[in-house]
Amino acid sequence: MDFRWDIVWAYRALFLNGIWLTILLTVVGVAFGLILGLLFGLGKISKYKLLSMPSILYITFFRGTPLYVQILLIHFAVIPSIFGESKGPVFSGMVALSLNSGAYIAEIFRAGIQSIGKGQMEAARSLGLTHGQAMAHIILPQAFKRMIPPLGNEFIALLKDSSLLAAISAPELANASRIIQGSTLRPWEAYFPAAVLYLILTLILSRIVHGLERRFSNEGRTS
Amino acid sequence: MRGTRALFPLLILFLAMGLILSACGSKTAAPNEGGSPSAGQTDANGTTSDQGTAKKKYIVGSDAAYAPFESVAPNGEIVGLDIDFVKKLAEVGGFEVEVKNIAWDPLFEAVKNGEVDFAASAITITDERKQTYDFTDPYFVANQLILVPEGSDVTKFEDLKTKRVAVQNSTTGHEAVKKLLGATSPQIKPFESTPLAIQDMLINGSDAVVADNAVVMEFVKQNPDKKLKIIEDPTFEKEYYGLLVKKGNQELLDTLNAAIKKLKENGGLKEIFGQDLK
């Protein structure tokens, strides 16, 4: 197997641009995923059908269908029918990743909240806090600590899943490989660097998550 | 009590909706497509109205993963026969072009929704595609070739009946193979690109590839060590490449056809593609 580093080097700009967009897509997906996840996670455990039903539907759909299919649907059907035109693959990609991660994060929130003993809520309420106050000040902070490891998993999965956006030609890392493979007709030089780059990105991300985990657990111990 | 409790989550819901919508709005202007400044004014009909007497500028979509027709050079520039061709067209037609790289499947959608004004991407003119799009006059004749490993017993298209055939998804090669093996035959392996289809055959995932002549020949030229055999079959119909234009955009169609005509007459077409097309 002759591996030509000169090809990889020659196409470095394409890889670099791909990395930046991959990071941007992941950050956006995580940010909106967290917002959606909190909303729909709370929605799902709500006693009110009006809130819980839409949440359950949303979570079921986005967890129960492949992201690849969601991306194609959102890019080719949903966005054009809402805006009347395509907003570009990057926009569709951000929407798809956010909605998808939102559904998974909602389940992480739900599980985190439900893992906090009932007594915590009862105690908070008996101190005169409203349900919302108790949730915001007592339950969520405790739940969040437990949610960090699964959230970390979700972020890493999201980073790798952003590669599926190559299907709608969002110029991220996997798409860079696709273009290089099609232009040089060589698969190794196109996909091997991408694998290494994804690995580096996920390693960095897992270090960050690990750091967060440690910080929050120390805080819990000292106070 | 009940009232406030029900209000709280509802409030967040609305707040978040607002947040998402406003973020969506601002994101449309985000870095995105590598910047096509004057494309901003392109309207649904693909006519760009630049200020003053500046030339009209068209955004051209191309799936630049299809050497030698369109590929990406190491410096990031989109190059290839089709690109040379549209640049020549712009020259004789008195307009400007900017090429945008869009993957094959979304490319058709991009023409339809006006993201690009037209597509130049080795697109074969077919009746099926004509129902949804308009094509310019043809500018290149292509025919399908069968690519097999040197020792293969395949000698003609019919022989593929018992073989696993790799193709590029939704290309004319794919169509031809579908006619032979049945539209949903599990023997057909559609790939995202022709080079990938060929790679699949090289690792013995399939027995043959059916694809456009220029790409097959380019691959064999680039990979002399791979021991491959090209088979021509006269039963393949000749195919004609055209530029893909949004249905009903007569003005652009006329502009492009006039330019193609000029290139045919002055020999520019032969200069680029090495073949005459009358």
Coordinates of C-alpha atoms in Angstrom, one line a residue:
Chain A
M1 CA 0.0 0.0 0.0
D2 CA 1.6 3.2 -1.1
F3 CA 0.3 6.1 1.0
R4 CA 1.0 9.5 -0.5
W5 CA 1.5 12.1 2.1
D6 CA 1.9 14.7 -0.5
I7 CA -1.7 14.3 -1.5
V8 CA -2.9 14.8 2.1
W9 CA -0.6 17.8 2.5
A10 CA -1.8 19.3 -0.8
Y11 CA -5.4 19.1 0.3
R12 CA -4.8 20.3 3.8
A13 CA -6.9 23.5 3.3
L14 CA -9.9 21.3 2.5
F15 CA -9.4 19.2 5.6
L16 CA -8.8 22.3 7.8
N17 CA -12.0 24.0 6.6
G18 CA -13.8 20.7 7.2
I19 CA -12.5 20.6 10.8
W20 CA -13.8 24.1 11.5
L21 CA -17.3 23.4 10.2
T22 CA -17.4 20.1 12.0
I23 CA -16.6 21.9 15.3
L24 CA -19.1 24.7 14.5
L25 CA -21.8 22.1 13.7
T26 CA -21.1 20.2 16.9
V27 CA -21.1 23.3 19.1
V28 CA -24.4 24.6 17.6
G29 CA -25.9 21.1 17.9
V30 CA -24.9 20.8 21.5
A31 CA -26.1 24.3 22.4
F32 CA -29.6 24.0 20.8
G33 CA -29.7 20.3 21.8
L34 CA -29.3 21.4 25.5
I35 CA -32.1 24.0 25.2
L36 CA -34.4 21.6 23.4
G37 CA -33.4 18.7 25.7
L38 CA -34.2 20.7 28.8
L39 CA -37.6 21.8 27.5
F40 CA -38.7 18.5 26.2
G41 CA -37.2 16.6 29.1
L42 CA -39.2 18.7 31.5
G43 CA -42.2 18.4 29.1
K44 CA -42.1 14.7 29.1
I45 CA -42.3 14.4 32.9
S46 CA -45.0 17.1 33.1
K47 CA -48.4 16.1 34.5
Y48 CA -50.1 18.1 31.8
K49 CA -50.9 16.1 28.7
L50 CA -50.7 19.3 26.6
L51 CA -46.9 19.5 27.5
S52 CA -46.1 15.8 27.8
M53 CA -47.7 14.6 24.5
P54 CA -45.8 16.8 22.1
S55 CA -42.6 16.0 24.0
I56 CA -43.1 12.3 23.8
L57 CA -43.9 12.5 20.1
Y58 CA -40.8 14.6 19.4
I59 CA -38.5 12.4 21.4
T60 CA -40.0 9.2 19.9
F61 CA -39.6 10.4 16.4
F62 CA -36.1 11.7 16.6
R63 CA -34.7 8.8 18.6
G64 CA -36.6 6.3 16.6
T65 CA -35.5 7.2 13.1
P66 CA -31.9 7.4 11.7
L67 CA -30.2 10.7 11.7
Y68 CA -29.3 10.2 8.0
V69 CA -32.9 10.0 7.1
Q70 CA -33.8 13.0 9.2
I71 CA -31.0 15.0 7.5
L72 CA -32.4 14.3 4.1
L73 CA -36.0 14.9 5.1
I74 CA -35.1 18.2 6.8
H75 CA -32.9 19.5 3.9
F76 CA -35.1 18.4 1.0
A77 CA -38.6 18.6 2.5
V78 CA -39.0 20.4 5.8
I79 CA -36.8 23.6 5.3
P80 CA -38.0 24.3 1.7
S81 CA -41.7 23.9 2.8
I82 CA -41.2 26.3 5.7
F83 CA -39.0 28.9 4.1
G84 CA -40.0 28.3 0.5
E85 CA -36.4 27.7 -0.5
S86 CA -33.3 26.0 0.7
K87 CA -31.2 27.8 3.3
G88 CA -28.1 25.9 2.4
P89 CA -26.8 22.6 3.7
V90 CA -25.1 24.1 6.7
F91 CA -28.3 25.5 8.0
S92 CA -30.2 22.3 7.4
G93 CA -27.4 20.4 9.1
M94 CA -27.6 22.6 12.2
V95 CA -31.3 22.2 12.4
A96 CA -31.1 18.4 12.0
L97 CA -28.3 17.9 14.5
S98 CA -30.0 20.2 17.0
L99 CA -33.3 18.4 16.8
N100 CA -31.7 15.0 16.9
S101 CA -29.4 15.7 19.9
G102 CA -32.3 17.5 21.6
A103 CA -34.3 14.3 21.7
Y104 CA -31.4 12.3 23.2
I105 CA -30.6 15.1 25.7
A106 CA -34.3 15.3 26.7
E107 CA -34.0 11.7 27.8
I108 CA -30.8 12.4 29.7
F109 CA -32.5 15.3 31.5
R110 CA -35.5 13.2 32.3
A111 CA -33.4 10.4 33.7
G112 CA -31.3 12.9 35.6
I113 CA -34.3 14.6 37.2
Q114 CA -36.0 11.4 38.0
S115 CA -32.8 10.0 39.6
I116 CA -33.1 12.7 42.3
G117 CA -35.1 11.3 45.3
K118 CA -38.7 12.4 45.7
G119 CA -37.8 13.6 49.2
Q120 CA -35.8 16.5 47.7
M121 CA -38.8 18.0 46.1
E122 CA -41.0 17.4 49.1
A123 CA -38.4 19.0 51.4
A124 CA -38.0 22.0 49.1
R125 CA -41.8 22.5 48.8
S126 CA -42.2 22.2 52.6
L127 CA -39.7 25.1 52.9
G128 CA -42.1 27.2 50.9
L129 CA -40.5 27.0 47.4
T130 CA -42.8 26.8 44.4
H131 CA -42.5 23.8 42.1
G132 CA -40.6 25.8 39.6
Q133 CA -38.2 27.2 42.2
A134 CA -37.6 23.8 43.7
M135 CA -36.8 22.5 40.2
A136 CA -34.4 25.3 39.3
H137 CA -32.6 25.6 42.6
I138 CA -32.7 22.1 44.2
I139 CA -33.4 19.4 41.7
L140 CA -31.7 20.5 38.4
P141 CA -28.3 21.4 40.0
Q142 CA -28.1 17.9 41.6
A143 CA -29.4 16.2 38.4
F144 CA -27.0 18.1 36.2
K145 CA -24.0 16.6 38.0
R146 CA -25.3 13.1 37.3
M147 CA -26.0 14.1 33.7
I148 CA -22.5 15.1 32.8
P149 CA -21.2 11.7 31.8
P150 CA -24.1 10.8 29.5
L151 CA -24.1 14.3 28.1
G152 CA -20.4 13.8 27.2
N153 CA -21.3 10.6 25.4
E154 CA -24.0 12.5 23.5
F155 CA -21.6 15.3 22.4
I156 CA -19.0 12.8 21.1
A157 CA -21.7 10.9 19.2
L158 CA -23.0 14.2 17.8
L159 CA -19.5 15.2 16.6
K160 CA -19.1 11.9 14.8
D161 CA -22.7 12.0 13.4
S162 CA -22.1 15.4 11.8
S163 CA -20.2 13.4 9.2
L164 CA -23.6 12.3 7.8
L165 CA -24.1 15.8 6.6
A166 CA -21.7 15.0 3.7
A167 CA -24.9 13.6 2.1
I168 CA -26.3 17.1 1.6
S169 CA -22.8 18.5 0.8
A170 CA -22.2 20.5 3.9
P171 CA -18.5 21.1 3.6
E172 CA -17.5 19.4 6.8
L173 CA -14.7 16.9 7.4
A174 CA -16.3 13.8 5.8
N175 CA -17.4 15.9 2.8
A176 CA -13.8 17.0 2.4
S177 CA -12.8 13.3 2.2
R178 CA -15.6 12.7 -0.3
I179 CA -14.3 15.4 -2.5
I180 CA -10.7 14.4 -2.3
Q181 CA -11.6 10.8 -3.0
G182 CA -13.6 11.8 -6.1
S183 CA -10.8 14.1 -7.3
T184 CA -7.8 11.9 -6.7
L185 CA -9.5 8.6 -7.1
R186 CA -7.6 7.4 -4.0
P187 CA -9.5 6.3 -0.9
W188 CA -6.7 6.0 1.7
E189 CA -5.4 9.6 1.4
A190 CA -9.0 10.8 1.6
Y191 CA -10.5 8.9 4.5
F192 CA -7.5 8.0 6.7
P193 CA -6.6 11.6 7.6
A194 CA -10.3 12.2 8.4
A195 CA -10.3 9.3 10.8
V196 CA -7.3 10.6 12.6
L197 CA -8.8 14.1 12.8
Y198 CA -12.1 12.9 14.1
L199 CA -10.2 10.9 16.7
I200 CA -8.2 14.0 17.8
L201 CA -11.5 16.0 18.1
T202 CA -13.3 13.4 20.1
L203 CA -10.3 12.9 22.4
I204 CA -10.2 16.7 23.1
L205 CA -13.9 16.7 23.7
S206 CA -13.8 13.8 26.1
R207 CA -11.0 15.5 28.0
I208 CA -13.2 18.6 28.4
V209 CA -16.1 16.5 29.6
H210 CA -13.9 14.7 32.0
G211 CA -12.6 18.0 33.4
L212 CA -16.1 19.3 33.9
E213 CA -17.1 16.1 35.7
R214 CA -14.2 16.5 38.1
R215 CA -14.9 20.1 38.7
F216 CA -18.5 19.5 39.5
S217 CA -17.9 16.6 41.8
N218 CA -15.2 18.5 43.8
E219 CA -17.6 21.4 44.2
G220 CA -20.2 19.0 45.6
R221 CA -17.7 17.6 48.1
T222 CA -16.4 20.8 49.6
S223 CA -19.7 22.7 50.0
Chain B
M1 CA -51.0 27.8 42.6
R2 CA -52.1 25.6 39.7
G3 CA -52.0 28.5 37.4
T4 CA -48.5 29.5 38.0
R5 CA -47.3 26.0 37.9
A6 CA -48.7 25.4 34.4
L7 CA -47.4 28.8 33.3
F8 CA -43.8 28.2 34.2
P9 CA -43.0 25.4 31.6
L10 CA -45.1 27.1 29.0
L11 CA -43.2 30.3 29.5
I12 CA -39.9 28.5 28.9
L13 CA -41.4 26.9 25.9
F14 CA -42.3 30.2 24.3
L15 CA -39.0 31.8 25.3
A16 CA -37.1 28.9 23.7
M17 CA -39.2 29.0 20.6
G18 CA -38.3 32.7 20.3
L19 CA -34.7 32.0 20.9
I20 CA -34.6 29.2 18.3
L21 CA -36.4 31.3 15.7
S22 CA -34.2 34.3 16.2
A23 CA -31.1 32.2 16.0
C24 CA -32.4 30.5 12.9
G25 CA -32.9 33.9 11.3
S26 CA -29.4 35.1 12.1
K27 CA -27.8 31.8 11.1
T28 CA -28.9 32.1 7.5
A29 CA -26.3 34.7 7.0
A30 CA -23.7 32.6 8.6
P31 CA -20.3 31.6 7.0
N32 CA -22.0 28.9 5.0
E33 CA -21.3 28.6 1.3
G34 CA -17.8 30.1 1.2
G35 CA -19.3 33.4 0.2
S36 CA -20.9 34.3 -3.0
P37 CA -21.5 38.0 -2.4
S38 CA -23.3 39.0 -5.6
A39 CA -25.3 35.8 -5.5
G40 CA -27.3 37.5 -2.7
Q41 CA -29.4 39.3 -5.2
T42 CA -30.2 36.2 -7.3
D43 CA -33.9 35.9 -7.5
A44 CA -36.0 32.8 -8.0
N45 CA -35.7 33.0 -11.8
G46 CA -31.9 33.0 -11.6
T47 CA -31.5 36.4 -13.0
T48 CA -28.9 38.4 -11.2
S49 CA -29.3 42.2 -11.3
D50 CA -25.9 43.6 -10.6
Q51 CA -25.4 47.3 -10.2
G52 CA -24.7 49.5 -13.2
T53 CA -23.3 47.9 -16.3
A54 CA -21.6 45.0 -14.7
K55 CA -21.9 41.6 -16.5
K56 CA -24.6 39.2 -15.3
K57 CA -23.2 36.7 -12.9
Y58 CA -24.5 33.1 -12.8
I59 CA -23.9 30.7 -9.9
V60 CA -23.1 27.3 -11.3
G61 CA -23.5 24.1 -9.3
S62 CA -21.2 21.2 -9.8
D63 CA -20.4 18.0 -7.9
A64 CA -16.7 18.4 -7.9
A65 CA -15.9 14.7 -7.2
Y66 CA -16.0 13.5 -10.7
A67 CA -12.6 13.7 -12.4
P68 CA -11.9 14.6 -15.1
F69 CA -15.1 16.6 -15.5
E70 CA -15.1 18.4 -12.2
S71 CA -12.8 17.9 -9.3
V72 CA -11.1 20.0 -6.6
A73 CA -7.5 20.9 -7.1
P74 CA -5.2 20.9 -4.0
N75 CA -5.5 24.6 -3.7
G76 CA -9.2 24.3 -3.3
E77 CA -10.1 25.5 -6.8
I78 CA -12.8 23.6 -8.7
V79 CA -11.3 22.5 -12.0
G80 CA -12.1 20.1 -14.8
L81 CA -13.5 19.9 -18.4
D82 CA -17.0 21.1 -17.4
I83 CA -15.4 24.0 -15.6
D84 CA -13.3 25.0 -18.5
F85 CA -16.4 24.7 -20.6
V86 CA -18.6 27.0 -18.5
K87 CA -15.7 29.5 -18.3
K88 CA -15.5 29.5 -22.1
L89 CA -19.2 29.9 -22.3
A90 CA -19.1 32.9 -20.1
E91 CA -16.4 34.3 -22.3
V92 CA -18.3 34.1 -25.6
G93 CA -21.7 34.7 -23.9
G94 CA -20.6 37.9 -22.1
F95 CA -21.5 36.9 -18.6
E96 CA -19.7 35.8 -15.5
V97 CA -19.8 32.5 -13.6
E98 CA -19.0 31.4 -10.2
V99 CA -18.8 27.6 -9.5
K100 CA -20.1 26.2 -6.3
N101 CA -19.4 22.6 -5.2
I102 CA -22.6 20.7 -4.4
A103 CA -22.9 16.9 -4.0
W104 CA -24.7 15.0 -6.7
D105 CA -28.1 14.4 -5.1
P106 CA -28.6 17.9 -3.6
L107 CA -27.4 19.4 -6.9
F108 CA -30.7 18.8 -8.6
E109 CA -32.6 20.3 -5.7
A110 CA -30.3 23.4 -5.8
V111 CA -31.2 24.1 -9.4
K112 CA -34.9 23.7 -8.6
N113 CA -35.0 26.0 -5.6
G114 CA -32.7 28.6 -7.2
E115 CA -29.7 28.1 -4.9
V116 CA -27.7 27.9 -8.2
D117 CA -28.7 29.3 -11.6
F118 CA -27.7 26.2 -13.5
A119 CA -25.7 23.0 -13.0
A120 CA -22.7 21.8 -15.0
S121 CA -21.8 18.4 -13.8
A122 CA -21.6 15.8 -16.6
I123 CA -25.4 15.5 -16.4
T124 CA -26.9 13.3 -19.1
I125 CA -30.0 14.6 -20.8
T126 CA -32.9 12.2 -20.1
D127 CA -36.6 12.3 -20.7
E128 CA -37.2 11.7 -17.0
R129 CA -35.1 14.6 -15.9
K130 CA -36.7 16.8 -18.6
Q131 CA -40.0 16.5 -16.9
T132 CA -38.7 18.4 -14.0
Y133 CA -35.9 20.5 -15.5
D134 CA -34.8 22.1 -18.7
F135 CA -31.6 21.2 -20.5
T136 CA -29.5 23.2 -22.8
D137 CA -28.4 21.8 -26.1
P138 CA -26.0 18.9 -25.7
Y139 CA -22.3 19.7 -25.4
F140 CA -20.7 16.3 -25.0
V141 CA -21.4 12.7 -26.1
A142 CA -20.8 10.0 -23.6
N143 CA -21.4 6.4 -23.5
Q144 CA -21.4 3.8 -20.7
L145 CA -18.5 1.5 -20.3
I146 CA -18.2 -1.7 -18.4
L147 CA -15.1 -2.0 -16.1
V148 CA -14.1 -5.4 -14.9
P149 CA -10.9 -7.0 -13.4
E150 CA -8.6 -8.4 -16.1
G151 CA -9.4 -12.0 -15.5
S152 CA -13.2 -11.5 -15.7
D153 CA -15.3 -13.6 -18.1
V154 CA -17.6 -10.7 -18.9
T155 CA -17.5 -9.7 -22.6
K156 CA -20.8 -7.9 -23.1
F157 CA -23.5 -6.1 -21.1
E158 CA -25.7 -9.2 -21.1
D159 CA -23.1 -11.1 -19.2
L160 CA -23.7 -8.9 -16.2
K161 CA -27.0 -10.6 -15.6
T162 CA -25.4 -13.0 -13.1
K163 CA -22.9 -10.5 -11.7
R164 CA -22.9 -8.0 -8.9
V165 CA -22.6 -4.6 -10.5
A166 CA -21.5 -1.4 -8.8
V167 CA -22.7 2.0 -10.1
Q168 CA -23.0 5.6 -9.0
N169 CA -26.4 6.2 -7.5
S170 CA -29.0 7.7 -9.8
T171 CA -26.7 8.0 -12.8
T172 CA -27.5 6.7 -16.3
G173 CA -25.3 3.8 -15.7
H174 CA -27.5 2.9 -12.8
E175 CA -30.5 3.2 -15.0
A176 CA -29.0 0.9 -17.6
V177 CA -28.2 -1.8 -15.1
K178 CA -31.6 -1.5 -13.5
K179 CA -33.1 -2.3 -16.9
L180 CA -31.0 -5.4 -17.2
L181 CA -31.3 -6.7 -13.6
G182 CA -34.5 -5.3 -12.4
A183 CA -35.0 -2.0 -10.6
T184 CA -34.7 -3.4 -7.1
S185 CA -32.2 -6.2 -7.7
P186 CA -29.9 -6.9 -4.8
Q187 CA -27.1 -7.5 -7.3
I188 CA -27.0 -3.7 -8.0
K189 CA -24.8 -1.8 -5.6
P190 CA -25.3 1.9 -5.8
F191 CA -22.5 4.1 -4.5
E192 CA -22.3 7.7 -3.8
S193 CA -19.6 8.3 -6.4
T194 CA -18.1 6.4 -9.4
P195 CA -14.7 6.1 -7.8
L196 CA -16.2 4.5 -4.8
A197 CA -18.1 2.0 -7.0
I198 CA -14.7 1.2 -8.6
Q199 CA -13.1 0.8 -5.2
D200 CA -15.8 -1.6 -4.3
M201 CA -14.9 -3.8 -7.3
L202 CA -11.2 -3.6 -6.5
I203 CA -11.8 -5.1 -3.1
N204 CA -14.0 -7.8 -4.7
G205 CA -17.3 -6.4 -3.3
S206 CA -18.7 -6.4 -6.8
D207 CA -17.8 -8.0 -10.2
A208 CA -18.2 -5.0 -12.5
V209 CA -18.8 -1.3 -12.7
V210 CA -21.0 0.5 -15.3
A211 CA -20.1 4.1 -15.6
D212 CA -19.4 7.0 -18.0
N213 CA -16.5 6.6 -20.4
A214 CA -14.5 9.6 -19.4
V215 CA -14.4 8.7 -15.7
V216 CA -13.7 5.1 -16.3
M217 CA -10.9 5.9 -18.7
E218 CA -9.5 8.5 -16.3
F219 CA -9.4 5.9 -13.5
V220 CA -7.6 3.3 -15.6
K221 CA -5.1 6.0 -16.7
Q222 CA -4.5 7.0 -13.1
N223 CA -4.2 3.4 -11.8
P224 CA -2.2 1.4 -14.4
D225 CA -1.2 -1.1 -11.7
K226 CA -4.8 -2.2 -10.9
K227 CA -5.1 -4.6 -13.9
L228 CA -8.5 -3.6 -15.2
K229 CA -10.3 -4.2 -18.5
I230 CA -12.6 -1.9 -20.2
I231 CA -15.5 -3.3 -22.3
E232 CA -17.5 -1.4 -24.8
D233 CA -21.0 -2.6 -25.6
P234 CA -22.7 -1.2 -28.6
T235 CA -26.1 -1.7 -27.1
F236 CA -25.5 1.2 -24.7
E237 CA -27.3 4.2 -26.1
K238 CA -25.3 7.3 -26.7
E239 CA -25.8 9.9 -24.1
Y240 CA -25.6 13.6 -24.3
Y241 CA -24.5 15.9 -21.5
G242 CA -26.4 19.2 -21.1
L243 CA -26.4 22.0 -18.6
L244 CA -29.3 21.7 -16.2
V245 CA -31.5 24.8 -15.8
K246 CA -34.6 25.4 -13.7
K247 CA -37.8 24.6 -15.5
G248 CA -39.2 27.6 -17.4
N249 CA -36.1 29.8 -17.1
Q250 CA -36.2 30.5 -20.9
E251 CA -34.0 33.6 -20.7
L252 CA -31.1 31.7 -19.2
L253 CA -31.6 28.8 -21.5
D254 CA -31.4 31.0 -24.5
T255 CA -28.3 32.7 -23.3
L256 CA -26.5 29.4 -22.6
N257 CA -27.7 27.8 -25.9
A258 CA -26.5 30.8 -27.9
A259 CA -23.1 30.6 -26.2
I260 CA -22.9 26.8 -26.8
K261 CA -23.7 27.4 -30.5
K262 CA -20.9 29.8 -30.8
L263 CA -18.4 27.4 -29.1
K264 CA -19.5 24.6 -31.5
E265 CA -18.9 26.9 -34.5
N266 CA -15.5 28.2 -33.5
G267 CA -14.1 24.9 -32.4
G268 CA -13.9 25.8 -28.8
L269 CA -15.9 22.7 -27.8
K270 CA -13.5 20.4 -29.5
E271 CA -10.6 22.1 -27.9
I272 CA -12.0 21.3 -24.5
F273 CA -13.5 17.9 -24.8
G274 CA -11.5 16.5 -27.8
Q275 CA -14.6 15.6 -29.7
D276 CA -16.8 17.3 -32.3
L277 CA -20.5 17.6 -31.7
K278 CA -22.6 18.7 -34.5

